[in-house]
Short mmCIF file of C-alpha atoms and ligand atoms in Angstrom, two decimals:
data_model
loop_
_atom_site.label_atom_id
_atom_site.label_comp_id
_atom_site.label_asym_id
_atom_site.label_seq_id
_atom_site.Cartn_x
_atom_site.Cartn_y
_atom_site.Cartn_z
CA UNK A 1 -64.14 -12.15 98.81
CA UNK A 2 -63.78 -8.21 99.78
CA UNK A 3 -61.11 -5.67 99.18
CA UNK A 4 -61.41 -2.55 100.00
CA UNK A 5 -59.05 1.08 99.55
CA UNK A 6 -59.34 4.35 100.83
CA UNK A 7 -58.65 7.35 98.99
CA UNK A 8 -58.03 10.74 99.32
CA UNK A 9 -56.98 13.49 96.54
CA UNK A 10 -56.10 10.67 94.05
CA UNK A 11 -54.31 9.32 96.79
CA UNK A 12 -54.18 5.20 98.41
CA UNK A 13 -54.33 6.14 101.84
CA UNK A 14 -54.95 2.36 102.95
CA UNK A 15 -55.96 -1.05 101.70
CA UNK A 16 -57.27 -4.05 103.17
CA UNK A 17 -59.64 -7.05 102.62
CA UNK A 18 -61.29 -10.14 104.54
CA UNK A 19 -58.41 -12.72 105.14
CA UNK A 20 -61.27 -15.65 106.49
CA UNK A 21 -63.90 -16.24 108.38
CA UNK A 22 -63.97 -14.39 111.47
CA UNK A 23 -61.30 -11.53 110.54
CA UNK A 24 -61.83 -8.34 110.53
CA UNK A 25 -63.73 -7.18 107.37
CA UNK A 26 -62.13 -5.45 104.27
CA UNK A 27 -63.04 -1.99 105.23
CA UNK A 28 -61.39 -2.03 108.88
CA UNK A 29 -58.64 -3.73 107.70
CA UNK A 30 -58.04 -1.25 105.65
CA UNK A 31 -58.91 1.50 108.24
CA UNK A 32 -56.35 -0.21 109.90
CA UNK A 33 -53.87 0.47 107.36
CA UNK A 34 -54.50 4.34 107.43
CA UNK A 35 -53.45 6.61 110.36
CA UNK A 36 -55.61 9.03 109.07
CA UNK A 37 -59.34 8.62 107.14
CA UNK A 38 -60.90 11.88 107.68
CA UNK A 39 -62.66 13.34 104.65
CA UNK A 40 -61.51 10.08 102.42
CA UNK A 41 -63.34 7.94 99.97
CA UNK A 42 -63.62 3.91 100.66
CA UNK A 43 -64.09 2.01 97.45
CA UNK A 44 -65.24 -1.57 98.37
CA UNK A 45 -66.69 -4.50 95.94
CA UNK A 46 -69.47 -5.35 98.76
CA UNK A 47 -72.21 -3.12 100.47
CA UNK A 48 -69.95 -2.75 103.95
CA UNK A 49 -72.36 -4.33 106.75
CA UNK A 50 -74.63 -2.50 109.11
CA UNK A 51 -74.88 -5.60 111.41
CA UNK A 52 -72.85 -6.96 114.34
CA UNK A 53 -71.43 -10.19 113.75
CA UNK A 54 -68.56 -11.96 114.27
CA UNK A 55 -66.77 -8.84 114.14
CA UNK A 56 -68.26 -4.66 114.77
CA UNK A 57 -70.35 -3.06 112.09
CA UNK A 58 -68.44 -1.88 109.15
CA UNK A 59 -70.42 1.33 108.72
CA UNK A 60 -69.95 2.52 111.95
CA UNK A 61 -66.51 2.24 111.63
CA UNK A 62 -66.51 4.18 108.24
CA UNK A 63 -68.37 6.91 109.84
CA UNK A 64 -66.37 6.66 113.18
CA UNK A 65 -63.16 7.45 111.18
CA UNK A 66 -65.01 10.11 109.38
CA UNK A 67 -65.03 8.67 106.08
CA UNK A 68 -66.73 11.67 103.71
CA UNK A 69 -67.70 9.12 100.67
CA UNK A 70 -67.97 5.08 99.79
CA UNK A 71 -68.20 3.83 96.65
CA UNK A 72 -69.08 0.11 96.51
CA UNK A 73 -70.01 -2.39 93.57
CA UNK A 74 -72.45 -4.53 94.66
CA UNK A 75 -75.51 -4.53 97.46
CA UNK A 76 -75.54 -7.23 100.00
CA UNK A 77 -77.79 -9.29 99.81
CA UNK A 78 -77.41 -11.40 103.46
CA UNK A 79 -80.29 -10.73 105.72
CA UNK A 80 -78.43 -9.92 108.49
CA UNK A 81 -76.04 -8.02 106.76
CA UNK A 82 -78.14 -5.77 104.32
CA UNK A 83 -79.27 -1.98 104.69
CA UNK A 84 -75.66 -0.77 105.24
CA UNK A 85 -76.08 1.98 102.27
CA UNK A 86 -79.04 3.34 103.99
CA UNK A 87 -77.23 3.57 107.62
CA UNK A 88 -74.11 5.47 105.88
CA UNK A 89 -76.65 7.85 104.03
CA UNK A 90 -78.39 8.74 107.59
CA UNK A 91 -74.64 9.80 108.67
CA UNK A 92 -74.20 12.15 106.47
CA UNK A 93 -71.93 10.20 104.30
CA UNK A 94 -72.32 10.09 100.19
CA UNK A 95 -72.94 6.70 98.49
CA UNK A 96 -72.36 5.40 95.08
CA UNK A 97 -73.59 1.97 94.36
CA UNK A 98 -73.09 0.23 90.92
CA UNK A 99 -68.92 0.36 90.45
CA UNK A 100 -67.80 -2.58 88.04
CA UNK A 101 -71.13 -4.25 88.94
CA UNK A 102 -70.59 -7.47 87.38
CA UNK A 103 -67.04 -8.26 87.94
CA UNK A 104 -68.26 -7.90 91.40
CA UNK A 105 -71.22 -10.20 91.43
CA UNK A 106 -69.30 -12.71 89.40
CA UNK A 107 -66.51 -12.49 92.02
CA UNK A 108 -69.27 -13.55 94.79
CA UNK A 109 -71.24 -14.96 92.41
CA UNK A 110 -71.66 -18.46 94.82
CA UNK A 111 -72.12 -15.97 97.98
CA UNK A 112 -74.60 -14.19 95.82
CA UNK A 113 -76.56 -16.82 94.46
CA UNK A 114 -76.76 -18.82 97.86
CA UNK A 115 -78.34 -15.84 99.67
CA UNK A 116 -80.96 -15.27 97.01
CA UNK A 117 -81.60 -18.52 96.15
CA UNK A 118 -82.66 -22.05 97.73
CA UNK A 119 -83.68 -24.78 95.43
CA UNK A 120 -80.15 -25.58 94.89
CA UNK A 121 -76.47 -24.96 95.08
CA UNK A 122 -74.55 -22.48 92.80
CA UNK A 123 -73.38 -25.29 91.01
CA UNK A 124 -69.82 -25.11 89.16
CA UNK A 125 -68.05 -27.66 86.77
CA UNK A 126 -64.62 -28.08 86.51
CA UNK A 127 -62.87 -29.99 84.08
CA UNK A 128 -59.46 -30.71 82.53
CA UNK A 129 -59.25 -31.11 79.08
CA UNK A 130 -56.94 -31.67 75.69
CA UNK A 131 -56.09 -29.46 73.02
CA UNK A 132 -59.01 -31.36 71.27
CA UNK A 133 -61.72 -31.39 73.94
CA UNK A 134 -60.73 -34.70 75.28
CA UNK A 135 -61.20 -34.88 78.87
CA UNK A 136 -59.31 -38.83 79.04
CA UNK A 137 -57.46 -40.73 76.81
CA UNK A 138 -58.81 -43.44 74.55
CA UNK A 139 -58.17 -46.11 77.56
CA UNK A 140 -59.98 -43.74 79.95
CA UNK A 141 -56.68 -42.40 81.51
CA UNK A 142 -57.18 -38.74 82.82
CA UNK A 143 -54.34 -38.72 85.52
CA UNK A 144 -52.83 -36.46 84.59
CA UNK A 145 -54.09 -34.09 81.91
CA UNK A 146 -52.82 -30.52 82.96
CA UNK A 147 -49.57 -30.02 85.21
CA UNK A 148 -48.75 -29.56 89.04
CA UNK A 149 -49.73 -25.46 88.99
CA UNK A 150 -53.08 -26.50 87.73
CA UNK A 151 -53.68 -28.75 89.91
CA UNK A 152 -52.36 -26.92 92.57
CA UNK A 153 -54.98 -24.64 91.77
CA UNK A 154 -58.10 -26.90 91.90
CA UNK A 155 -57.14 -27.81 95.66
CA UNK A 156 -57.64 -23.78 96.16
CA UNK A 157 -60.46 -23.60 94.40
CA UNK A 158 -61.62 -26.63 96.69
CA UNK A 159 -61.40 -24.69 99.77
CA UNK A 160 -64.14 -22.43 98.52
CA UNK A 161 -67.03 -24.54 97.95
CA UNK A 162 -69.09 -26.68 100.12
CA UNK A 163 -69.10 -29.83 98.55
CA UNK A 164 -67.00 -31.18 95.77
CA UNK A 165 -68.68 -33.75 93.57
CA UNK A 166 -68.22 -36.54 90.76
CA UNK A 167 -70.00 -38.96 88.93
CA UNK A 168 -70.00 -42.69 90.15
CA UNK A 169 -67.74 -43.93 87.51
CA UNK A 170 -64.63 -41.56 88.31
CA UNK A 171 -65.55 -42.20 91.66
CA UNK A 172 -64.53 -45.78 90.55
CA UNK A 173 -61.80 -45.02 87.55
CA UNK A 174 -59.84 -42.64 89.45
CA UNK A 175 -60.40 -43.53 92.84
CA UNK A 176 -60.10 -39.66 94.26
CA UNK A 177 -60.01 -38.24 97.47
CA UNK A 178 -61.58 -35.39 96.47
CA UNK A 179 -60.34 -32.91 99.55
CA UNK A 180 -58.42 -29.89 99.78
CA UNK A 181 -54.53 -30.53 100.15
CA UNK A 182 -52.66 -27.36 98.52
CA UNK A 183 -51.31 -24.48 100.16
CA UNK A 184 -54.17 -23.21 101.35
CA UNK A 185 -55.87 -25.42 104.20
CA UNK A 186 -59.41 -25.10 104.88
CA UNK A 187 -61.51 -24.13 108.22
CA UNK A 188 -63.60 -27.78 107.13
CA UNK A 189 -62.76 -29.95 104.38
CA UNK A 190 -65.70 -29.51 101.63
CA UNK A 191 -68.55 -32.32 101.98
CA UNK A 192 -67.55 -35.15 99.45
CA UNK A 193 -70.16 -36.23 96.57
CA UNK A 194 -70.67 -38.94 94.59
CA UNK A 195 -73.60 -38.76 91.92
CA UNK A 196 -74.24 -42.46 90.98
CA UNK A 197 -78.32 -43.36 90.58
CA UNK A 198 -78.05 -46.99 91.34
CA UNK A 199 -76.28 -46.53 94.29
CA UNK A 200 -73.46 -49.18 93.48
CA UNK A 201 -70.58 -47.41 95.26
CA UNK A 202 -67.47 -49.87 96.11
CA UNK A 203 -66.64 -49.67 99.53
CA UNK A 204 -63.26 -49.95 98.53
CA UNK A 205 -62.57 -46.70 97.04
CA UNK A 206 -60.29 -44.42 99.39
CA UNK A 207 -63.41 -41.98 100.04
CA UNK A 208 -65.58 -44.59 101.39
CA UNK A 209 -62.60 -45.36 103.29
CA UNK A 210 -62.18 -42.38 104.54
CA UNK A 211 -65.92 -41.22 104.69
CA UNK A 212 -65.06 -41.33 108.64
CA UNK A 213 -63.15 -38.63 109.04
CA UNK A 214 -64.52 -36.52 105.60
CA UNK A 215 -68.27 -35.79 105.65
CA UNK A 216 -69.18 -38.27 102.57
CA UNK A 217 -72.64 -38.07 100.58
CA UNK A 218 -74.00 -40.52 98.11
CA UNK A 219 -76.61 -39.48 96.08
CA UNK A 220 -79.29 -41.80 94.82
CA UNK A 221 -82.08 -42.45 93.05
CA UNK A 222 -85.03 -43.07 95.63
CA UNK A 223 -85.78 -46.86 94.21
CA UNK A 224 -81.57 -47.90 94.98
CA UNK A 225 -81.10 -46.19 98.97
CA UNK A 226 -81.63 -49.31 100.27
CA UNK A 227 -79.25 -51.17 98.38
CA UNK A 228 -76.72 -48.53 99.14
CA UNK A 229 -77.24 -48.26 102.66
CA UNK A 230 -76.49 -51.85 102.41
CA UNK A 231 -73.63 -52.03 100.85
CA UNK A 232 -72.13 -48.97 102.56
CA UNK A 233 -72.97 -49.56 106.51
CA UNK A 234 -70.63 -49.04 108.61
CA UNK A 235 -68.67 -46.94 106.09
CA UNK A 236 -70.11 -43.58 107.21
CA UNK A 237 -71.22 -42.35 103.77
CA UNK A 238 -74.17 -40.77 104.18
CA UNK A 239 -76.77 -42.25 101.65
CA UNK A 240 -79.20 -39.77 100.20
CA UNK A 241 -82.06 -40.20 97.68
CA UNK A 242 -83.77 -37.36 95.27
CA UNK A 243 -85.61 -37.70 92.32
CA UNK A 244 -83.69 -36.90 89.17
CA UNK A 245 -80.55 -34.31 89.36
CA UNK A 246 -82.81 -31.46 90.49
CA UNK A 247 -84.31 -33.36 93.44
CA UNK A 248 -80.72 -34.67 94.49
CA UNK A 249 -79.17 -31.11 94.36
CA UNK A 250 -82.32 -30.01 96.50
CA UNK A 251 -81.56 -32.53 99.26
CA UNK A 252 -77.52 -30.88 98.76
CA UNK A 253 -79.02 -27.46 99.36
CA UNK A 254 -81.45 -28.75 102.58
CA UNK A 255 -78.17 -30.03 104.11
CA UNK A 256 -76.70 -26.52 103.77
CA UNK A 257 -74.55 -27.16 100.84
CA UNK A 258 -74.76 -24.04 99.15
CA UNK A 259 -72.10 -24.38 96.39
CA UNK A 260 -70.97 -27.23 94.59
CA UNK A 261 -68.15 -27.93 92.43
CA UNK A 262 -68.59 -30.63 90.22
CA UNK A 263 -65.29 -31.92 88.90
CA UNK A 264 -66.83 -34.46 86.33
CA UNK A 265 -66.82 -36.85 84.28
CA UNK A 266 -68.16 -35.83 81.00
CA UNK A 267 -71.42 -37.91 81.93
CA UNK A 268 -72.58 -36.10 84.29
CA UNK A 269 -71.08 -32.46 83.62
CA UNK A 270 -72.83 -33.81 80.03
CA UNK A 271 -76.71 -33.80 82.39
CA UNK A 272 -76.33 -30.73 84.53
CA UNK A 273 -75.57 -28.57 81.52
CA UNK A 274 -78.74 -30.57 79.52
CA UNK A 275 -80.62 -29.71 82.40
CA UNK A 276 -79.55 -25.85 82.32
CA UNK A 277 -78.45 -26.61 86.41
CA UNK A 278 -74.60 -25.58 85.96
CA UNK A 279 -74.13 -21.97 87.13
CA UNK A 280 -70.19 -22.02 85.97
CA UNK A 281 -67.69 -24.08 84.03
CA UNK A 282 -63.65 -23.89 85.19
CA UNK A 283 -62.15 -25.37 82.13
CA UNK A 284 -58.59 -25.91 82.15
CA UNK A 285 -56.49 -27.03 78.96
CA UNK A 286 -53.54 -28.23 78.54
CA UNK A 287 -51.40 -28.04 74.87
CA UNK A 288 -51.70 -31.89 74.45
CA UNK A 289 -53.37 -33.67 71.21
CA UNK A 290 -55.31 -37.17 72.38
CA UNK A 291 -56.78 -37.87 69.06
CA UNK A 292 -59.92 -39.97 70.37
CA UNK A 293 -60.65 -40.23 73.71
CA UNK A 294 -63.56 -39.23 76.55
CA UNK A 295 -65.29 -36.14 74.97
CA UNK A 296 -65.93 -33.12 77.48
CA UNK A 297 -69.37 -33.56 76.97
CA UNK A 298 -69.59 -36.04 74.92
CA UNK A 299 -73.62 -36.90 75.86
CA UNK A 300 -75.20 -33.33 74.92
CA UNK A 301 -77.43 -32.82 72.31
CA UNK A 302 -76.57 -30.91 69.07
CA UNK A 303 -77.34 -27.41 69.50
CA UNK A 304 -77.21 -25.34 66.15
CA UNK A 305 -74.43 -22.56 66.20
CA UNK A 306 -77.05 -19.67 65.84
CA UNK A 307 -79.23 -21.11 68.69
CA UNK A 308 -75.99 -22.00 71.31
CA UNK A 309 -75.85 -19.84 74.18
CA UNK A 310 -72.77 -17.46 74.94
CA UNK A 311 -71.49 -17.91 78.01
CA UNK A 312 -69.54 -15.17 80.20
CA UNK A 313 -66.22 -15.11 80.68
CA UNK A 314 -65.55 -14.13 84.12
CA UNK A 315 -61.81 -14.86 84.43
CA UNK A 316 -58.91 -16.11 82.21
CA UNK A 317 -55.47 -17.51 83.66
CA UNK A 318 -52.38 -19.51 83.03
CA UNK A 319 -51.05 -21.98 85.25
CA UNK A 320 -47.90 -23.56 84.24
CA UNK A 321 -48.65 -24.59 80.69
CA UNK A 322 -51.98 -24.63 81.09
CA UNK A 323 -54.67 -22.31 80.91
CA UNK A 324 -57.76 -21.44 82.66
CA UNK A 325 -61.04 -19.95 81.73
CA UNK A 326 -63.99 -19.33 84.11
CA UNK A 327 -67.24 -18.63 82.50
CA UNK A 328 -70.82 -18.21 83.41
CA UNK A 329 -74.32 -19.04 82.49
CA UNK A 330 -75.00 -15.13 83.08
CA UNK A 331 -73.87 -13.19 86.14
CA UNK A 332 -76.45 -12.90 88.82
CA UNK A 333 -76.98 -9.70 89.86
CA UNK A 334 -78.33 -9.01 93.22
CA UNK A 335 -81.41 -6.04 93.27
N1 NAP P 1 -60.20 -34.55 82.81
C1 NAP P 1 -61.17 -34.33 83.67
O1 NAP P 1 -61.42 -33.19 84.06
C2 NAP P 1 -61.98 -35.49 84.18
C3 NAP P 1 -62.79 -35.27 85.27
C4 NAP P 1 -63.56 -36.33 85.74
C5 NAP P 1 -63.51 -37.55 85.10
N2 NAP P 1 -62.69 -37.75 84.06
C6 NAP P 1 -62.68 -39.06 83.39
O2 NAP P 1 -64.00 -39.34 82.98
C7 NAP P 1 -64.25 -40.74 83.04
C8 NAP P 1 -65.52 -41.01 83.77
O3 NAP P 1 -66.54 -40.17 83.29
P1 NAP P 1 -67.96 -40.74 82.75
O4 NAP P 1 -68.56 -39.69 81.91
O5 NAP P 1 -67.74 -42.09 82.17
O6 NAP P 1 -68.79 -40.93 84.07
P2 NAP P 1 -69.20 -39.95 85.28
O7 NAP P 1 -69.94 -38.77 84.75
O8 NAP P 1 -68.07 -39.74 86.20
O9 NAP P 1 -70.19 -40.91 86.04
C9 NAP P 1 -71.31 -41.42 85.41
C10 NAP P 1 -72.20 -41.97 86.50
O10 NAP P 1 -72.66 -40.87 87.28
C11 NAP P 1 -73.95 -41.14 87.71
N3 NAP P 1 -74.83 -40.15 87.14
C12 NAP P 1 -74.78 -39.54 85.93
N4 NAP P 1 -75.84 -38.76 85.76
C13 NAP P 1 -76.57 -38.87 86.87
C14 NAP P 1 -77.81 -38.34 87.27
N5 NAP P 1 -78.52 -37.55 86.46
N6 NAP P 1 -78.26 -38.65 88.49
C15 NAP P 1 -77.56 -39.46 89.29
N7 NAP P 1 -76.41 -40.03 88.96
C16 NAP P 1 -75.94 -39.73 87.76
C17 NAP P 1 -74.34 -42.51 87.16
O11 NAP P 1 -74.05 -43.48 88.17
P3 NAP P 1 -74.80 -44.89 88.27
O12 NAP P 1 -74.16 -45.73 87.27
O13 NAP P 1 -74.62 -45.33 89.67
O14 NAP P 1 -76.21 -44.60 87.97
C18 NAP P 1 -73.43 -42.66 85.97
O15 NAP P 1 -73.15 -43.98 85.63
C19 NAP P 1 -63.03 -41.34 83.68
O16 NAP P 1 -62.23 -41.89 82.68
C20 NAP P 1 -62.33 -40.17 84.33
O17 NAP P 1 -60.94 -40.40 84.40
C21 NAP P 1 -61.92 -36.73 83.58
#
């Protein structure tokens, strides 16, 4: 996600940023949106690209419309991409690098991570939860927790990860789809994942069903992928085994998943976060009281209060009467 605005005298001459995939990057869009750049100052969140790809190089057309200075938060770390800094220095034009640094990285943070790093997925939980941290009621009833703007909101946030995960039992309790279906529609529908070790899926459940259409992976535990090949031929749910979590999230990553959002349950959200292998936690709550129910995390160890580690909160929203808050393990930082 890029914005970018030039500037001259104190002045917005133009602002733009990358609709999708393809479109014409933040900085010519917002050259675009300015009749006149000569002598101004582009402030961007993203090192603007030296390379051609699916559109022209960014820096040459800063330096074509005689941009005099950029500012930008972050460096880029794609290959292809990179070294854009150093090709506007060689034109003559001024640099800054460093501008709200971490707001920046966390607002790339799965671009960021996925570029730097490949023995998994960024990984991101997201889950719904009670005044009192209860994630389902007492009689395991979760649907529905927070109200239609929330979940409006997770079918966006869908669109921007890879795959979209859950543990085998909501697999079975809720029976989701698991795709995108809100306003915004996606170029490809994220890959669909089901965590469940003994690979006893039931090929009943509408994502199995629908496993044709929806790239569907189960993940297993080596010693069950017969079993679930088995039970799941003809389905087209693609049956895949790894050792432990962090062997199943490596076989994610080798199938170019590079961001996954887990949406629960408390089980395994409960694991990754044991295992320190969640990157972010969405956490939406809504101003009900359950009582008892399904605890967020119910599983985890006891940490003591002076040993428990802060995360970051990278964004805070409300949605309907419900309210959001994005945090992180710790913002990665590209060099
Ligand atoms: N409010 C919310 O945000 C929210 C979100 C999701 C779910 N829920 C609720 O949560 C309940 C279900 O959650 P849950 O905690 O009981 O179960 P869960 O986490 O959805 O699923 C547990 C299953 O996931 C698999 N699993 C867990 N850890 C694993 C690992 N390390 N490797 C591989 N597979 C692993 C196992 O499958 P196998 O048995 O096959 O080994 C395990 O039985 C439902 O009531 C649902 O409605 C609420």
């Amino acid at each position: 996600m890029v914005g970018a605005v030039l500037l001259r005298g104190g002045q917005v001459l133009g602002e733009g940023y990358h609709r999708e995939f393809g479109a014409p990057h933040a900085e010519v869009a917002a050259l675009a949106a300015c009749p006149d750049a000569e002598g101004a100052t582009c402030v961007v969140n993203l090192e603007p690209c030296s390379h051609l790809g699916k559109t022209p190089a960014c820096t040459d057309a800063l330096v074509a419309a005689g941009v005099r200075r950029v500012v930008f938060a972050v460096r880029d770390p794609h290959r292809a991409a990179a070294g854009g800094a150093d090709a506007l220095i060689r034109a003559g034009v001024e640099v800054e690098c460093g501008l709200l640094r971490e707001q920046a990285a966390a607002l790339n943070a799965p671009f960021l991570w996925a570029e730097t790093r490949t023995e998994r997925p960024f990984v991101a939980l997201k889950l719904a939860t009670s005044l009192d941290g209860f994630v389902a009621d007492e009689w395991h009833k979760s649907q529905w927790i927070t109200g239609p703007e929330a979940r409006e909101h997770v079918h966006w946030l869908r669109t921007g990860f890879d795959g979209v995960a859950v543990g085998r039992a909501t697999a079975e309790v809720d029976d989701p789809q698991l795709t995108a279906r809100g306003a915004t529609v996606p170029r490809k529908q994220p890959t669909r994942v089901v965590f469940g070790r003994s690979g006893l899926l039931d090929p009943k459940l509408r994502l199995v069903r629908s496993a044709g259409e929806i790239s569907s992976v189960l993940l297993v535990d080596p010693g069950s992928r017969s079993q679930a090949e088995d039970r799941l031929t003809g389905t087209g749910v693609r049956v895949v085994a790894g050792e432990g979590l962090v062997g199943k999230l490596h076989e994610l990553r080798a199938m170019a998943i590079r961001s996954l959002l887990v949406e629960g349950g408390p089980r395994l959200a409960a694991e990754l976060l044991e295992r320190d292998l969640a990157d972010r936690i969405y956490l939406y709550q809504a101003p009900i009281l359950l009582g008892q129910g399904l605890a967020a995390f119910a599983t985890r160890q006891p940490v003591r209060l002076d040993a428990a580690v802060r995360w970051v909160p990278v964004e805070r929203k409300a949605f309907g009467d419900s309210n959001l808050i994005v945090v992180d393990r710790k913002i990665c930082l590209p060099e």
